[in-house]
Short mmCIF file of C-alpha atoms in Angstrom, two decimals:
data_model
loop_
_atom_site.label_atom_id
_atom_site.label_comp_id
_atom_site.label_asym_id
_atom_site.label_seq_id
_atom_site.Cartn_x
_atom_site.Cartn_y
_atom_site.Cartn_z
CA UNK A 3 17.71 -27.01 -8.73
CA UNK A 4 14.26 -27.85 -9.71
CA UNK A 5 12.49 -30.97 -10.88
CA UNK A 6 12.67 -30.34 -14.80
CA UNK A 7 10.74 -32.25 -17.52
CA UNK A 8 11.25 -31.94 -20.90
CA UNK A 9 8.43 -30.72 -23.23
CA UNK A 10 7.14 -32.69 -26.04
CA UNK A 11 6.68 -31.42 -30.00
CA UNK A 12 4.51 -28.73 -29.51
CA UNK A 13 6.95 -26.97 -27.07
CA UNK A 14 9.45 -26.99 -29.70
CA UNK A 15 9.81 -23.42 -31.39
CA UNK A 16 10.90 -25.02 -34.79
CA UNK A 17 12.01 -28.60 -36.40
CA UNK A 18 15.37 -30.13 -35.00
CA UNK A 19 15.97 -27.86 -31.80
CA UNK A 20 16.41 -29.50 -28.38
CA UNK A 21 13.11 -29.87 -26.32
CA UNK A 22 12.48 -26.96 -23.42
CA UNK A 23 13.75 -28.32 -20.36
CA UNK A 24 10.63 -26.79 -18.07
CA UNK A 25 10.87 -26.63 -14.05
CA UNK A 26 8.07 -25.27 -11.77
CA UNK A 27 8.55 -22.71 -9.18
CA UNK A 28 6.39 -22.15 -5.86
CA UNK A 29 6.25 -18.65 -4.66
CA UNK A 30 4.14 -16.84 -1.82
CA UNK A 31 3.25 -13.17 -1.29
CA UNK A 32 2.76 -13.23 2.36
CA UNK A 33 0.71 -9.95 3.59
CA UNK A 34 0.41 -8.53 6.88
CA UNK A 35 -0.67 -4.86 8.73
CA UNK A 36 0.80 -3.33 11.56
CA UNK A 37 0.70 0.23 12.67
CA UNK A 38 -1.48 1.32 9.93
CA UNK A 39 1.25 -0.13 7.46
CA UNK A 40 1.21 -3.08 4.85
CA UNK A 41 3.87 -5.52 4.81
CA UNK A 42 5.07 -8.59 2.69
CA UNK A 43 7.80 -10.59 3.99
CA UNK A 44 10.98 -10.90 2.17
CA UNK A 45 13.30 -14.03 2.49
CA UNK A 46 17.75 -13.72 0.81
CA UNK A 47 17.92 -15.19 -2.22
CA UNK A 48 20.90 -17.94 -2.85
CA UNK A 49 22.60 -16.10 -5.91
CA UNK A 50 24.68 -13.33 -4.10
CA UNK A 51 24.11 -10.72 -6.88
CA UNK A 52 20.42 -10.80 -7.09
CA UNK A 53 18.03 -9.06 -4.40
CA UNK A 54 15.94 -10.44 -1.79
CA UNK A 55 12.48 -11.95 -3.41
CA UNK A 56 9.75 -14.08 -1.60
CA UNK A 57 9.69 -17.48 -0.18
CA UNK A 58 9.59 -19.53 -3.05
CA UNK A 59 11.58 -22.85 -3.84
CA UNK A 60 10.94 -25.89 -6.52
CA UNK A 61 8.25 -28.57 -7.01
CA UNK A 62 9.32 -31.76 -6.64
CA UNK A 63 6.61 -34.62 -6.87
CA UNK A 64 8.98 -36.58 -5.27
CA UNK A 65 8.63 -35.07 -2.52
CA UNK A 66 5.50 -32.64 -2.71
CA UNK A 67 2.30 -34.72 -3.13
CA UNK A 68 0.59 -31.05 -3.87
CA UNK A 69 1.83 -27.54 -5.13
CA UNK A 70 -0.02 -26.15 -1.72
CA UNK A 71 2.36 -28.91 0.40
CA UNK A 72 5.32 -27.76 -1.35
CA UNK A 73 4.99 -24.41 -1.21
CA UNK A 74 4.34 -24.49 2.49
CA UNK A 75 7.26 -26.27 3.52
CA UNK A 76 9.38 -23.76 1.40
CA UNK A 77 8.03 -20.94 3.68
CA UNK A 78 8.22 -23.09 6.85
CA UNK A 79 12.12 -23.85 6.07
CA UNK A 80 12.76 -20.03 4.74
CA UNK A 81 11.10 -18.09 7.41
CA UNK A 82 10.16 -21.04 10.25
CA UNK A 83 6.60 -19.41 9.83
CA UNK A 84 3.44 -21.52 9.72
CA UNK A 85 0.86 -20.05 7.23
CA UNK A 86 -2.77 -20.31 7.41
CA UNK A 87 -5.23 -20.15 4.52
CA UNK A 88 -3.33 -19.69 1.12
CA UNK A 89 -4.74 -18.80 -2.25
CA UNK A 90 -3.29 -19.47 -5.68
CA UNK A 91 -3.11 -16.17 -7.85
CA UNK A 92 -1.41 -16.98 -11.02
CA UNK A 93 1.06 -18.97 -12.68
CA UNK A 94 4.16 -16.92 -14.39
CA UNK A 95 5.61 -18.54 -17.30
CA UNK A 96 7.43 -16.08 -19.66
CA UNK A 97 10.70 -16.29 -21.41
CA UNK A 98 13.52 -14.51 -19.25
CA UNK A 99 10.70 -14.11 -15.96
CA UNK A 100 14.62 -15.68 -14.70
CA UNK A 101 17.22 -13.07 -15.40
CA UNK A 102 20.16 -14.88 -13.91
CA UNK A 103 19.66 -18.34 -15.22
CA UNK A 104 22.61 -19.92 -16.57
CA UNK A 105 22.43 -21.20 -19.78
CA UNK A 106 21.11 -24.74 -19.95
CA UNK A 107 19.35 -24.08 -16.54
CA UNK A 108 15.31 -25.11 -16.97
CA UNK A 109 12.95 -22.37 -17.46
CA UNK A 110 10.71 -22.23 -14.66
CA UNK A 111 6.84 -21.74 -14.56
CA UNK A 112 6.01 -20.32 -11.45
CA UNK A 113 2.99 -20.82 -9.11
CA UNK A 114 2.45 -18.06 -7.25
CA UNK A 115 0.05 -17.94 -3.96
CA UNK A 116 -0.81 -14.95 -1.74
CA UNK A 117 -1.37 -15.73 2.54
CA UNK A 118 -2.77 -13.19 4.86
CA UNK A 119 -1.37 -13.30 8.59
CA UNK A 120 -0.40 -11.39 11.62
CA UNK A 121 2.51 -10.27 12.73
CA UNK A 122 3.82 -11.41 16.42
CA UNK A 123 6.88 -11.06 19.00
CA UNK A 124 7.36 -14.90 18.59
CA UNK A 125 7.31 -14.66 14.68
CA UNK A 126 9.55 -11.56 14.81
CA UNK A 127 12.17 -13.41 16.71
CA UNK A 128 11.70 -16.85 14.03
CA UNK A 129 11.87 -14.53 11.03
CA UNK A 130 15.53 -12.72 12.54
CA UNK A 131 17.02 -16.46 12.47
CA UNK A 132 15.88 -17.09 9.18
CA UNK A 133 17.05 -13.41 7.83
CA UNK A 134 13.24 -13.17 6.99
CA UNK A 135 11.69 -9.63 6.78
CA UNK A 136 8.86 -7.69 6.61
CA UNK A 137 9.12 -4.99 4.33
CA UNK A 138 6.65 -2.59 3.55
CA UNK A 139 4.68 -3.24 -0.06
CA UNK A 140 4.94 0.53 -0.60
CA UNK A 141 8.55 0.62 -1.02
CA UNK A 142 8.11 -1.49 -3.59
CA UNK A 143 5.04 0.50 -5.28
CA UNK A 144 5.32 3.90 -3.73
CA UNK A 145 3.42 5.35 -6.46
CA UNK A 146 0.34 3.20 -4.79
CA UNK A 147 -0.04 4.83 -1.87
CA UNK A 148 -2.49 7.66 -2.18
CA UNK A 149 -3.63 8.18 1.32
CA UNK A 150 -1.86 11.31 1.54
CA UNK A 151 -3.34 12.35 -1.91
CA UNK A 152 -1.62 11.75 -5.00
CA UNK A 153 1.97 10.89 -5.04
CA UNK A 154 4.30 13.63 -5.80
CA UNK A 155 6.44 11.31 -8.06
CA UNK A 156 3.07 10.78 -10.77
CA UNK A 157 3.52 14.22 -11.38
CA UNK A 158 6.76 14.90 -11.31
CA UNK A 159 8.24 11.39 -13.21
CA UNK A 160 5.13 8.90 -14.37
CA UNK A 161 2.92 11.13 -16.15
CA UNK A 162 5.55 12.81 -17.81
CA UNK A 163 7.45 10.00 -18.98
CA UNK A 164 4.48 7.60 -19.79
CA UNK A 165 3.08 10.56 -21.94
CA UNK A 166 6.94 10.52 -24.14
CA UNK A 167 6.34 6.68 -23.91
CA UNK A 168 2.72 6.73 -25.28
CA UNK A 169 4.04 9.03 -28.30
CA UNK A 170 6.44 6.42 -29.04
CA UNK A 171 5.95 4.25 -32.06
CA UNK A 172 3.17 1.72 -30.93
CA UNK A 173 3.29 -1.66 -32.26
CA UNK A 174 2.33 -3.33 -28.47
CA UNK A 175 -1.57 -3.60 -29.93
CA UNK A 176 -1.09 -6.41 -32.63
CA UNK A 177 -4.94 -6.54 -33.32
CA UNK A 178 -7.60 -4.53 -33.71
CA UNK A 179 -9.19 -5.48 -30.97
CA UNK A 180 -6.47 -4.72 -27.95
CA UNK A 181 -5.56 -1.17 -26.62
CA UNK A 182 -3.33 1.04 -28.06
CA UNK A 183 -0.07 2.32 -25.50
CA UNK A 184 -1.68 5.86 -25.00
CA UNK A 185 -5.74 4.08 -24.18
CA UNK A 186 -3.46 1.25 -21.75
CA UNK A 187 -1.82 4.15 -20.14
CA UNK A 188 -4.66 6.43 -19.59
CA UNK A 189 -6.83 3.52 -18.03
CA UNK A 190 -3.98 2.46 -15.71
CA UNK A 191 -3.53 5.30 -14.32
CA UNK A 192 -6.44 7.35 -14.31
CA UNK A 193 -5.79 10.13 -16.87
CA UNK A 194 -7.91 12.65 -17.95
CA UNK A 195 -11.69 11.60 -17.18
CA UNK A 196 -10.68 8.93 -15.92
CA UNK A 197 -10.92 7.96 -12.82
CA UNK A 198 -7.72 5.73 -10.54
CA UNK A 199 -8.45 2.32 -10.04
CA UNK A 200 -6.60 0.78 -7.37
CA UNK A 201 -7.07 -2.52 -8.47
CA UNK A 202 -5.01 -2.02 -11.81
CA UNK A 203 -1.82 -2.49 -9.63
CA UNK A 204 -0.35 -4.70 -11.80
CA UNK A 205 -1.09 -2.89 -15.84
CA UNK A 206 0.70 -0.18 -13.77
CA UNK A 207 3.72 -2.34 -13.33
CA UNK A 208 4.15 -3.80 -16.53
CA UNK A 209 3.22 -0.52 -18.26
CA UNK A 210 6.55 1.02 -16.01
CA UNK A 211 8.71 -2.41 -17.28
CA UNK A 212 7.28 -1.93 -20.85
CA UNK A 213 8.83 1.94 -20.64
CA UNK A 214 12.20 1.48 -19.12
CA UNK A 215 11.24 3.15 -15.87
CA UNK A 216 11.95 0.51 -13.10
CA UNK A 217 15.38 -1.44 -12.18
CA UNK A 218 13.96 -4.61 -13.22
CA UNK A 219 13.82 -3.11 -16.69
CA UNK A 220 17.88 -2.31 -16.66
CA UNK A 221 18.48 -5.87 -15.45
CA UNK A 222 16.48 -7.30 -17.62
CA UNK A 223 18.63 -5.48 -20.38
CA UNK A 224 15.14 -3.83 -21.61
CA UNK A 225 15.09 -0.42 -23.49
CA UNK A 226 14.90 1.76 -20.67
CA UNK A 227 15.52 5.29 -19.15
CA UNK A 228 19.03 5.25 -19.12
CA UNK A 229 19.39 5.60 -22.69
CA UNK A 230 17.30 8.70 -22.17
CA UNK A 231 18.89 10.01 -18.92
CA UNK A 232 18.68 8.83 -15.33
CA UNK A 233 16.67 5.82 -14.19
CA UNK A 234 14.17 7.47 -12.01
CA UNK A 235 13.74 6.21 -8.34
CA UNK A 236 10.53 3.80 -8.78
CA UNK A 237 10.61 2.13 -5.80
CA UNK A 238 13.16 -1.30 -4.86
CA UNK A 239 13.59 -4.10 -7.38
CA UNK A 240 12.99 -7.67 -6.27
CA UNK A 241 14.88 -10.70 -7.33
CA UNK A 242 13.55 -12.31 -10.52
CA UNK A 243 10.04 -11.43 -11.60
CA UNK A 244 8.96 -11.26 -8.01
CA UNK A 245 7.89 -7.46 -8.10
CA UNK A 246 5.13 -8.95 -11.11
CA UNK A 247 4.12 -11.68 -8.79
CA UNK A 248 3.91 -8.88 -5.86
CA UNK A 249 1.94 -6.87 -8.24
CA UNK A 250 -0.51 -9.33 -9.23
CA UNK A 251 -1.38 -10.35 -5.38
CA UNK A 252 -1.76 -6.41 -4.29
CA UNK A 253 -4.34 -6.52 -7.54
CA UNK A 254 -6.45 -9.77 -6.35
CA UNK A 255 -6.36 -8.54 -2.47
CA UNK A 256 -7.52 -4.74 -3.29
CA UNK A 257 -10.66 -6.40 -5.25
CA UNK A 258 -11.37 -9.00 -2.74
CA UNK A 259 -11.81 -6.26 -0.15
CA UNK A 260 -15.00 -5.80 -2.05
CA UNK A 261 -16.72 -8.90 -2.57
CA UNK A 262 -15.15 -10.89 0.27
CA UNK A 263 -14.40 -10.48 4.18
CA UNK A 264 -10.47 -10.95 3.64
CA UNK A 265 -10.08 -7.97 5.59
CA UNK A 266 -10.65 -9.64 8.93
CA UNK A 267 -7.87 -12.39 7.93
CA UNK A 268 -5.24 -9.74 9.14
CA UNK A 269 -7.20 -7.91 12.64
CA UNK A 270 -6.66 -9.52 15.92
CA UNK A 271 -10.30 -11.32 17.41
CA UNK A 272 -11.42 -7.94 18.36
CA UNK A 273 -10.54 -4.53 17.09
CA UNK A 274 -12.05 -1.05 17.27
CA UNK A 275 -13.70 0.05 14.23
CA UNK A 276 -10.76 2.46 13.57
CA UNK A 277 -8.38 0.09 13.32
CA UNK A 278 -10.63 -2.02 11.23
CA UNK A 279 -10.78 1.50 8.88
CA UNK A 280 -6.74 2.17 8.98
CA UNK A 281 -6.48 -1.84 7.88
CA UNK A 282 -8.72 -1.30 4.68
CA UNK A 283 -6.88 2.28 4.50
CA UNK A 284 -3.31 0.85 4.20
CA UNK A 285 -4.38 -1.95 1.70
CA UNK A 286 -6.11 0.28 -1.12
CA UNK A 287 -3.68 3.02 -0.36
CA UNK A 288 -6.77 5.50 -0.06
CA UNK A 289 -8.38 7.46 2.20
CA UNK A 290 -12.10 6.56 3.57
CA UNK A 291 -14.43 8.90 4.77
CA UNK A 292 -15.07 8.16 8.24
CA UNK A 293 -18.91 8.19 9.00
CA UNK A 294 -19.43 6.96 5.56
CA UNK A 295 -17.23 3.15 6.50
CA UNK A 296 -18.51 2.72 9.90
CA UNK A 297 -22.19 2.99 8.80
CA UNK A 298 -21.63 0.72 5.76
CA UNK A 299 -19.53 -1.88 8.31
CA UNK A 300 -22.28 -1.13 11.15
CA UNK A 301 -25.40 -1.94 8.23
CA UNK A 302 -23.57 -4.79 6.52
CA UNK A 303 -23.50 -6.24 9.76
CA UNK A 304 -19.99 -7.42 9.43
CA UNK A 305 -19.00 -6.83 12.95
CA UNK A 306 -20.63 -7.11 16.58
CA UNK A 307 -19.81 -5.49 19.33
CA UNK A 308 -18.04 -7.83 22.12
CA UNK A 309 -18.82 -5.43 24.99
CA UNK A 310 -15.50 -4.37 25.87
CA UNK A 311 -13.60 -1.05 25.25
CA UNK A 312 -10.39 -0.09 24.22
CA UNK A 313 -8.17 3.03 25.94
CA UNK A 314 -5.19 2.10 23.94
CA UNK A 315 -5.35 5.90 21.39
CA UNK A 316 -5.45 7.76 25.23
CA UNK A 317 -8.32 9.34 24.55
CA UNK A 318 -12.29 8.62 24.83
CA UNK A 319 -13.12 4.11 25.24
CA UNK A 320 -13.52 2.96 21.85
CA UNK A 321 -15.75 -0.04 21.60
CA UNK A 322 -14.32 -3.21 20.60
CA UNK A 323 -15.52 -5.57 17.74
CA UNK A 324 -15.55 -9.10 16.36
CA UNK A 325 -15.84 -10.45 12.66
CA UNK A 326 -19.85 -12.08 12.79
CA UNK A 327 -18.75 -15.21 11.10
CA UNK A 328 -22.41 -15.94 10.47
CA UNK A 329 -22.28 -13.68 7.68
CA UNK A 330 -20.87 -15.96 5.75
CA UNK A 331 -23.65 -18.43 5.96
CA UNK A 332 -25.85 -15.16 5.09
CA UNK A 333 -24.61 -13.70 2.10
CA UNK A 334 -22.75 -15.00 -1.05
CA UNK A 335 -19.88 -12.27 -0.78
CA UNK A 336 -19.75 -10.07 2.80
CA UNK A 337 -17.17 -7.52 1.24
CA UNK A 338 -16.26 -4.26 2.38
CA UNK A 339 -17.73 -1.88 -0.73
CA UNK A 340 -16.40 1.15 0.84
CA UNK A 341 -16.55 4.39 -1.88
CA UNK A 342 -12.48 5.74 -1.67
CA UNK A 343 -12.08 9.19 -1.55
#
């Protein structure tokens, strides 16, 4: 399955017991926007009772001479895609991240990346022979999405049953110095005077597993809702821990928006200045105020107009812009530090 190695002493949990037998996993969060809607492709996994995940497969030095190498030849052979600049998030190594791991099986440390691309007819057509698909990152996080306003389900099924979870006996904070369940709750999601941060994707996830609320929970065999009732509808489970891994690459790319031109990884060479605006919309799930994003994109000098015009909406020509790479060579970090509404 994986190229395992076995730990030495200090891997060993007490005197006499068998060393860890460790393998390491490569997995990639692929994100793309189309039709004001963000997607991360999806990819079957091989054990027939577990849902689909993303592209991931094992490091083998044998035959990877880097984790980068390896994990793009996993996506290459799982979706026949060719990825362009990849970044390396995180790397997952808890006990059970694995649900379905036989006993004996390595326990694998994951790598996880995140790639930004666009979407065409050609890779449409690769990803359908591969059984590849986009799916959108909302119906994993559905809770994210506030550019409607706030979710219904907060309301109605969060709030509610974080606030019975928070009242719970708390003995998460093990020091002094960390949060207590209510404080972690209250700053991940914005209660009280507090205001939502749509960076904190991921404390909201693993405040959800920590409660029971989400399917990963149940398969985990975690406390969860059930024993109280009805698991709630949360959103779709991924295979292994690759909802966590999804999590944590929503998390990095909402920040980056800020402090680094990422944006313009996932627009065609030129783009009107509204679709630049729905882009950053359906990636921090909020709502911009018009005037206020075009004169901050217009000032930063971000963009230049290329002349041209687009009638594609039907209505009034829209001019059409390009990224002005030179930017980079300007300033340290050419983000997008639009206020959210």
């Amino acid at each position: 399955m994986s190229n395992a190695m076995e730990t030495g002493d200090a891997a060993r949990s007490g005197a006499g017991m068998e060393p860890v037998q460790l393998g390491i996993g490569l997995n990639a969060v692929i994100v793309s926007v189309k039709d004001k809607v963000p997607f991360v492709l999806t990819v079957p996994q091989k054990v027939s009772d577990e849902r689909s995940g993303l592209p991931s497969g094992p490091f083998d030095p044998r035959v990877h001479r880097t984790f980068e190498l390896g994990l793009r030849a996993f996506v290459e052979e799982q979706t026949a895609l060719h990825i362009g600049h990849v970044e390396q998030l995180y790397t997952f190594g808890d006990r059970g991240r694995y649900s379905l791991a036989k006993a004996g099986e390595p326990h694998m440390v994951s790598v996880g990346y995140l790639a930004l691309t666009r979407q065409t007819p050609e890779s449409e057509k690769l990803l359908a022979k591969q059984g590849a698909r986009w799916r959108p990152w909302y119906d994993f996080f559905p809770w994210e999405d506030w550019r409607g306003g706030q979710p219904k389900m907060l309301e109605e099924i969060i709030h509610p049953s974080m606030e019975a979870f928070s009242k719970r006996p708390d003995d998460d904070a093990r020091t002094y110095q960390e949060l207590s369940r209510k404080d972690r709750y209250q700053l991940a999601f914005g209660v009280g005077s507090l205001k939502w941060d749509e960076e904190r994707v991921l404390d909201r996830y693993e405040l959800l597993y920590g409660s029971g609320l989400i399917y990963e929970a149940l398969r985990d065999k975690q406390p969860t809702a059930l024993e109280r009732g009805t698991l709630p509808d949360l959103g779709e489970g991924l295979a292994h821990d690759h909802r966590r891994i999804l999590a944590t690459a929503l998390s990095r790319l909402r920040a980056k928006l800020k402090y680094r031109p990422v944006v313009f990884e996932l627009m065609p060479p030129e783009f009107t200045l509204t679709d630049l605006q729905q882009t950053v919309e359906a990636i921090s799930g909020r709502h911009l105020h018009k005037q206020n994003f075009r004169r901050l994109v217009e000032t930063g000098q971000l963009v230049e107009q290329t002349g041209g015009t687009s009638t594609a909406t039907g209505g009034r020509p829209a001019a059409l812009y390009r990224f002005r790479r030179d930017i980079l060579k300007e300033r340290p970090a050419p983000g997008l530090r639009v206020s959210l509404l």
